[in-house]
């Protein structure tokens, strides 16, 4: 009997049904011989029959057969080839128990799909068009097959109870009749993240076979890792199963050490064979794979479809990890199917099942319980079918009956029992709940019969993130501990050597002491003639500038790797202020004092005019360059955004921990801004103008031979010292800008040497004069006798060279000027005395 095909509304299902109809035509044309073809055996051949010796009463009338479908995975496989025995045993156990499907005999129409969607579609065709209808179907088991078959089967109201765990199966629009009894691969992503944290790994890469199942899980894994603080270096999809070179090179280029690899066995063999050929492996690379494939899968010639030997693959895979999710094995004494306990014979089978190897137990136990779900759902549907209008029985189901399908689906969602995989229940999305889920982490540790050692166990992964060790098993690593997840680069802020800073501070303190001594003498003996004639107030400003420059050295010596950016910026501004203002104050005061000598000479001496330049006006003149500096600095604070930048040097490996691949990256922090060049240029120009003014004064006052008043030679020497230090310091610092200690010594030393030299040139002659004369026999001579004539003539010529007539007149009166020597000397002495008295009055 053939049943009508329902109307197809889903676009994806239309494609599959068209394929199914095409297969139907092909099968019809080929006749009955096609059923016996070696590539696809008709499900009518593999149909379960009633067993003799059951626990049911033989006097009970013959039971009505009802059928379910079975789509088993791979026949000639060490693990999946055992699934049929587990499922068919569950069918026999159901038929042997009273209280489940009483009056019915459960039979199964089944065949192998060999993991092929083509074979599964052909099997689905036979379910629909050949033989009695099936009420539900067990399988397919592989996700690649289930995402095709389950979408088509839903159009025939066939409920699929599957162990497939493709992340796309929860889509109820595409798969409304899919019941997921197996582990969902995405549930292992949180445990994977937990292991990363357990090992201290913070970087990982992902590579996967580009099919829907692995692609969706890899995307979820990447999101889980990223949310957990793990950096995903790269995600590589293998589109061509025979071309892996570019993806492997990308893993190498990203220096990926911890790599999650998701493959089926044959593509995995090809991929890791290419890894072997490219030498992209080693003890520093750890592969993390799915644990549901066979332990030692690379050893089986039937699946090792690559050009590498199993030994070569083992070399690549040594120390690799695998995550195996499974459901806790049952306590056989607690097993019951909706309140119905199994027989002792059945308990013996279950005991053998739950104590077998973990991989075998996991697959076969879930397969067994999947069949129990179908039986209990059908049993619960009996009463629901009786309430339909008209009432129906299980054997009356046909593929167009959506009412019966709704009753079946409702009964499935209410199924709850304690089976081979411990407590079993489904959530509102017809997916198994995870209360009995366990996760074990395995490692490839040996080349013996059992290569994968079970090391860590995680119970209740949805609630806990802590692993416990299995027995005394531990991970085995090529070094002292687990490999690192890559090179670790740690910034190490370069700070100036503490010993150098202490030495510079000591020298700077000596300079400060010298400056303070000079100031003390200047203040304490300001009324002594030897000190008074040198303008002590102006000299004190020079000393104050020197103290600011010493203060720059002390601030420049403050250094710590723990300073925040804000602290560094503050120190930069303070250093700039101290250096610029100190320089302007020290040299501005010295230049202004010399400027007064210059004015006295050019006006009072050469032009016989009265000059009034009290200290008050000189101090105001000194403040001009200081004010310019402050204005530039304040303007920069107002308009310029200063930030802290870093300059890195070549990384250096920590030789104390070579296995951890820790590299220290020396970095130097410095202040920087976009407009820095302009503001620094303005300050340099201001200092250049100030120094040019000093050079001009030194040149103009060089003929004056009043030793007690004229500082021109000391002024010239000060300018020379500053110019020399700048000429030496700037190029040297520029060439060695990556050596913090060297730069510190050069800059600090230059400031200390220049400042101390200038202070000594300004103050030391006055102190010597004061000590030598003790204010006795101190006379101020205008000039040396043997130089009077020439210097005076030169001065007069400079003052009156604008007219040849005056020059001639001066030559004629040269003899008269010789007679006026004493009078001129007396006038200069009186003018100097008047200037000093004026300063005392204003002071």
GROMACS .gro file of C-alpha atoms in nm, residues 306-533:
model
  228
  306UNK     CA    1   4.655   0.967   0.350
  307UNK     CA    2   5.007   0.919   0.222
  308UNK     CA    3   5.155   0.919   0.573
  309UNK     CA    4   5.210   0.618   0.790
  310UNK     CA    5   5.043   0.584   1.129
  311UNK     CA    6   5.386   0.636   1.291
  312UNK     CA    7   5.426   0.969   1.112
  313UNK     CA    8   5.079   1.078   1.220
  314UNK     CA    9   5.157   0.973   1.576
  315UNK     CA   10   5.461   1.200   1.569
  316UNK     CA   11   5.237   1.494   1.482
  317UNK     CA   12   4.964   1.402   1.731
  318UNK     CA   13   5.185   1.319   2.028
  319UNK     CA   14   5.058   1.485   2.349
  320UNK     CA   15   4.736   1.597   2.178
  321UNK     CA   16   4.419   1.632   2.387
  322UNK     CA   17   4.061   1.524   2.320
  323UNK     CA   18   3.734   1.631   2.482
  324UNK     CA   19   3.488   1.348   2.524
  325UNK     CA   20   3.140   1.430   2.648
  326UNK     CA   21   2.928   1.142   2.773
  327UNK     CA   22   2.641   1.063   3.003
  328UNK     CA   23   2.703   0.904   3.337
  329UNK     CA   24   2.675   0.527   3.339
  330UNK     CA   25   2.372   0.393   3.521
  331UNK     CA   26   2.351   0.214   3.850
  332UNK     CA   27   2.187  -0.095   3.707
  333UNK     CA   28   1.981  -0.155   4.020
  334UNK     CA   29   1.813   0.183   3.963
  335UNK     CA   30   1.721   0.125   3.598
  336UNK     CA   31   1.350   0.147   3.524
  337UNK     CA   32   1.155   0.236   3.214
  338UNK     CA   33   0.882   0.464   3.335
  339UNK     CA   34   0.838   0.259   3.650
  340UNK     CA   35   0.891  -0.080   3.485
  341UNK     CA   36   1.207  -0.259   3.595
  342UNK     CA   37   1.408  -0.476   3.356
  343UNK     CA   38   1.449  -0.847   3.409
  344UNK     CA   39   1.763  -0.996   3.561
  345UNK     CA   40   1.875  -1.105   3.215
  346UNK     CA   41   1.830  -0.751   3.089
  347UNK     CA   42   2.014  -0.612   3.391
  348UNK     CA   43   2.306  -0.842   3.313
  349UNK     CA   44   2.323  -0.695   2.963
  350UNK     CA   45   2.304  -0.340   3.095
  351UNK     CA   46   2.575  -0.415   3.353
  352UNK     CA   47   2.803  -0.535   3.076
  353UNK     CA   48   2.713  -0.228   2.870
  354UNK     CA   49   2.781   0.037   3.133
  355UNK     CA   50   3.111  -0.120   3.244
  356UNK     CA   51   3.261  -0.141   2.897
  357UNK     CA   52   3.520   0.098   2.756
  358UNK     CA   53   3.414   0.460   2.780
  359UNK     CA   54   3.382   0.521   2.406
  360UNK     CA   55   3.188   0.200   2.350
  361UNK     CA   56   2.970   0.256   2.656
  362UNK     CA   57   2.891   0.612   2.556
  363UNK     CA   58   2.776   0.534   2.202
  364UNK     CA   59   2.595   0.208   2.274
  365UNK     CA   60   2.427   0.329   2.594
  366UNK     CA   61   2.290   0.635   2.419
  367UNK     CA   62   2.176   0.418   2.129
  368UNK     CA   63   1.999   0.185   2.369
  369UNK     CA   64   1.822   0.468   2.551
  370UNK     CA   65   1.722   0.628   2.222
  371UNK     CA   66   1.523   0.318   2.139
  372UNK     CA   67   1.367   0.319   2.487
  373UNK     CA   68   1.250   0.678   2.421
  374UNK     CA   69   1.065   0.562   2.108
  375UNK     CA   70   0.902   0.269   2.287
  376UNK     CA   71   0.790   0.472   2.590
  377UNK     CA   72   0.656   0.751   2.366
  378UNK     CA   73   0.452   0.506   2.159
  379UNK     CA   74   0.327   0.340   2.475
  380UNK     CA   75   0.217   0.676   2.617
  381UNK     CA   76   0.047   0.761   2.288
  382UNK     CA   77  -0.201   0.474   2.308
  383UNK     CA   78  -0.433   0.659   2.543
  384UNK     CA   79  -0.397   0.982   2.349
  385UNK     CA   80  -0.489   0.814   2.022
  386UNK     CA   81  -0.802   0.671   2.181
  387UNK     CA   82  -0.922   1.024   2.249
  388UNK     CA   83  -0.899   1.135   1.886
  389UNK     CA   84  -1.207   1.165   1.669
  390UNK     CA   85  -1.231   0.902   1.542
  391UNK     CA   86  -1.020   0.702   1.793
  392UNK     CA   87  -0.715   0.537   1.644
  393UNK     CA   88  -0.463   0.268   1.721
  394UNK     CA   89  -0.089   0.267   1.662
  395UNK     CA   90  -0.106   0.033   1.364
  396UNK     CA   91  -0.341   0.277   1.184
  397UNK     CA   92  -0.074   0.544   1.138
  398UNK     CA   93  -0.002   0.668   0.787
  399UNK     CA   94   0.232   0.943   0.671
  400UNK     CA   95  -0.042   1.200   0.608
  401UNK     CA   96  -0.189   1.171   0.958
  402UNK     CA   97  -0.067   1.489   1.134
  403UNK     CA   98  -0.304   1.430   1.428
  404UNK     CA   99  -0.137   1.104   1.521
  405UNK     CA  100   0.202   1.266   1.470
  406UNK     CA  101   0.104   1.544   1.716
  407UNK     CA  102   0.008   1.282   1.974
  408UNK     CA  103   0.339   1.101   1.922
  409UNK     CA  104   0.539   1.425   1.956
  410UNK     CA  105   0.358   1.527   2.272
  411UNK     CA  106   0.426   1.187   2.426
  412UNK     CA  107   0.796   1.207   2.332
  413UNK     CA  108   0.841   1.541   2.507
  414UNK     CA  109   0.700   1.393   2.831
  415UNK     CA  110   0.929   1.089   2.835
  416UNK     CA  111   1.132   1.050   3.154
  417UNK     CA  112   1.310   0.741   3.283
  418UNK     CA  113   1.633   0.606   3.434
  419UNK     CA  114   1.816   0.414   3.166
  420UNK     CA  115   2.161   0.303   3.062
  421UNK     CA  116   2.279   0.665   3.061
  422UNK     CA  117   2.139   0.744   3.404
  423UNK     CA  118   1.853   0.991   3.437
  424UNK     CA  119   1.691   1.081   3.105
  425UNK     CA  120   1.455   1.367   3.031
  426UNK     CA  121   1.387   1.611   2.749
  427UNK     CA  122   1.341   1.986   2.761
  428UNK     CA  123   1.076   2.194   2.585
  429UNK     CA  124   1.282   2.183   2.262
  430UNK     CA  125   1.285   1.802   2.254
  431UNK     CA  126   1.655   1.800   2.347
  432UNK     CA  127   1.804   1.594   2.624
  433UNK     CA  128   1.880   1.779   2.946
  434UNK     CA  129   2.236   1.770   3.076
  435UNK     CA  130   2.203   1.675   3.441
  436UNK     CA  131   2.395   1.350   3.389
  437UNK     CA  132   2.645   1.492   3.139
  438UNK     CA  133   3.014   1.436   3.211
  439UNK     CA  134   3.321   1.557   3.024
  440UNK     CA  135   3.654   1.378   3.023
  441UNK     CA  136   3.980   1.516   2.888
  442UNK     CA  137   4.204   1.257   2.728
  443UNK     CA  138   4.567   1.281   2.621
  444UNK     CA  139   4.773   1.078   2.378
  445UNK     CA  140   5.056   0.955   2.599
  446UNK     CA  141   5.182   0.626   2.457
  447UNK     CA  142   5.198   0.409   2.151
  448UNK     CA  143   5.052   0.101   2.321
  449UNK     CA  144   4.709  -0.049   2.270
  450UNK     CA  145   4.540   0.222   2.476
  451UNK     CA  146   4.700   0.543   2.351
  452UNK     CA  147   4.454   0.791   2.506
  453UNK     CA  148   4.486   0.838   2.881
  454UNK     CA  149   4.183   0.981   3.063
  455UNK     CA  150   4.322   1.252   3.289
  456UNK     CA  151   4.055   1.505   3.392
  457UNK     CA  152   3.684   1.476   3.463
  458UNK     CA  153   3.432   1.757   3.474
  459UNK     CA  154   3.093   1.684   3.626
  460UNK     CA  155   2.789   1.902   3.572
  461UNK     CA  156   2.970   2.125   3.320
  462UNK     CA  157   2.680   2.367   3.313
  463UNK     CA  158   2.731   2.444   3.682
  464UNK     CA  159   3.100   2.394   3.756
  465UNK     CA  160   3.423   2.486   3.588
  466UNK     CA  161   3.664   2.284   3.800
  467UNK     CA  162   3.816   1.959   3.681
  468UNK     CA  163   3.904   1.666   3.904
  469UNK     CA  164   4.176   1.414   3.827
  470UNK     CA  165   4.083   1.063   3.730
  471UNK     CA  166   4.262   0.829   3.974
  472UNK     CA  167   4.624   0.945   3.983
  473UNK     CA  168   4.649   1.017   3.614
  474UNK     CA  169   4.839   1.325   3.509
  475UNK     CA  170   4.924   1.496   3.186
  476UNK     CA  171   5.255   1.411   3.026
  477UNK     CA  172   5.447   1.696   2.866
  478UNK     CA  173   5.780   1.715   2.685
  479UNK     CA  174   5.910   1.971   2.937
  480UNK     CA  175   5.862   2.047   3.303
  481UNK     CA  176   5.506   2.165   3.253
  482UNK     CA  177   5.243   2.223   2.986
  483UNK     CA  178   5.368   2.403   2.676
  484UNK     CA  179   5.307   2.775   2.663
  485UNK     CA  180   5.047   2.915   2.427
  486UNK     CA  181   5.305   3.126   2.245
  487UNK     CA  182   5.570   3.383   2.303
  488UNK     CA  183   5.482   3.617   2.586
  489UNK     CA  184   5.602   3.972   2.542
  490UNK     CA  185   5.609   4.173   2.861
  491UNK     CA  186   5.679   4.542   2.854
  492UNK     CA  187   5.956   4.643   3.089
  493UNK     CA  188   5.974   5.015   3.147
  494UNK     CA  189   6.334   5.131   3.135
  495UNK     CA  190   6.433   5.340   3.435
  496UNK     CA  191   6.759   5.511   3.511
  497UNK     CA  192   7.004   5.318   3.724
  498UNK     CA  193   6.953   5.390   4.093
  499UNK     CA  194   7.328   5.414   4.155
  500UNK     CA  195   7.361   5.675   3.880
  501UNK     CA  196   7.073   5.877   4.021
  502UNK     CA  197   7.229   5.869   4.367
  503UNK     CA  198   7.566   5.981   4.228
  504UNK     CA  199   7.408   6.266   4.030
  505UNK     CA  200   7.202   6.369   4.334
  506UNK     CA  201   7.516   6.385   4.547
  507UNK     CA  202   7.698   6.598   4.290
  508UNK     CA  203   7.392   6.817   4.245
  509UNK     CA  204   7.370   6.863   4.622
  510UNK     CA  205   7.730   6.984   4.623
  511UNK     CA  206   7.638   7.235   4.352
  512UNK     CA  207   7.340   7.353   4.556
  513UNK     CA  208   7.565   7.396   4.861
  514UNK     CA  209   7.808   7.608   4.658
  515UNK     CA  210   7.524   7.826   4.529
  516UNK     CA  211   7.384   7.868   4.880
  517UNK     CA  212   7.729   7.968   5.010
  518UNK     CA  213   7.761   8.232   4.739
  519UNK     CA  214   7.416   8.369   4.822
  520UNK     CA  215   7.499   8.374   5.192
  521UNK     CA  216   7.819   8.574   5.133
  522UNK     CA  217   7.630   8.804   4.899
  523UNK     CA  218   7.360   8.874   5.156
  524UNK     CA  219   7.572   8.864   5.469
  525UNK     CA  220   7.840   9.104   5.334
  526UNK     CA  221   7.629   9.307   5.093
  527UNK     CA  222   7.749   9.634   5.251
  528UNK     CA  223   8.116   9.555   5.204
  529UNK     CA  224   8.264   9.753   4.920
  530UNK     CA  225   8.407   9.451   4.735
  531UNK     CA  226   8.059   9.292   4.728
  532UNK     CA  227   7.858   9.611   4.689
  533UNK     CA  228   8.029   9.723   4.366
   0.00000   0.00000   0.00000
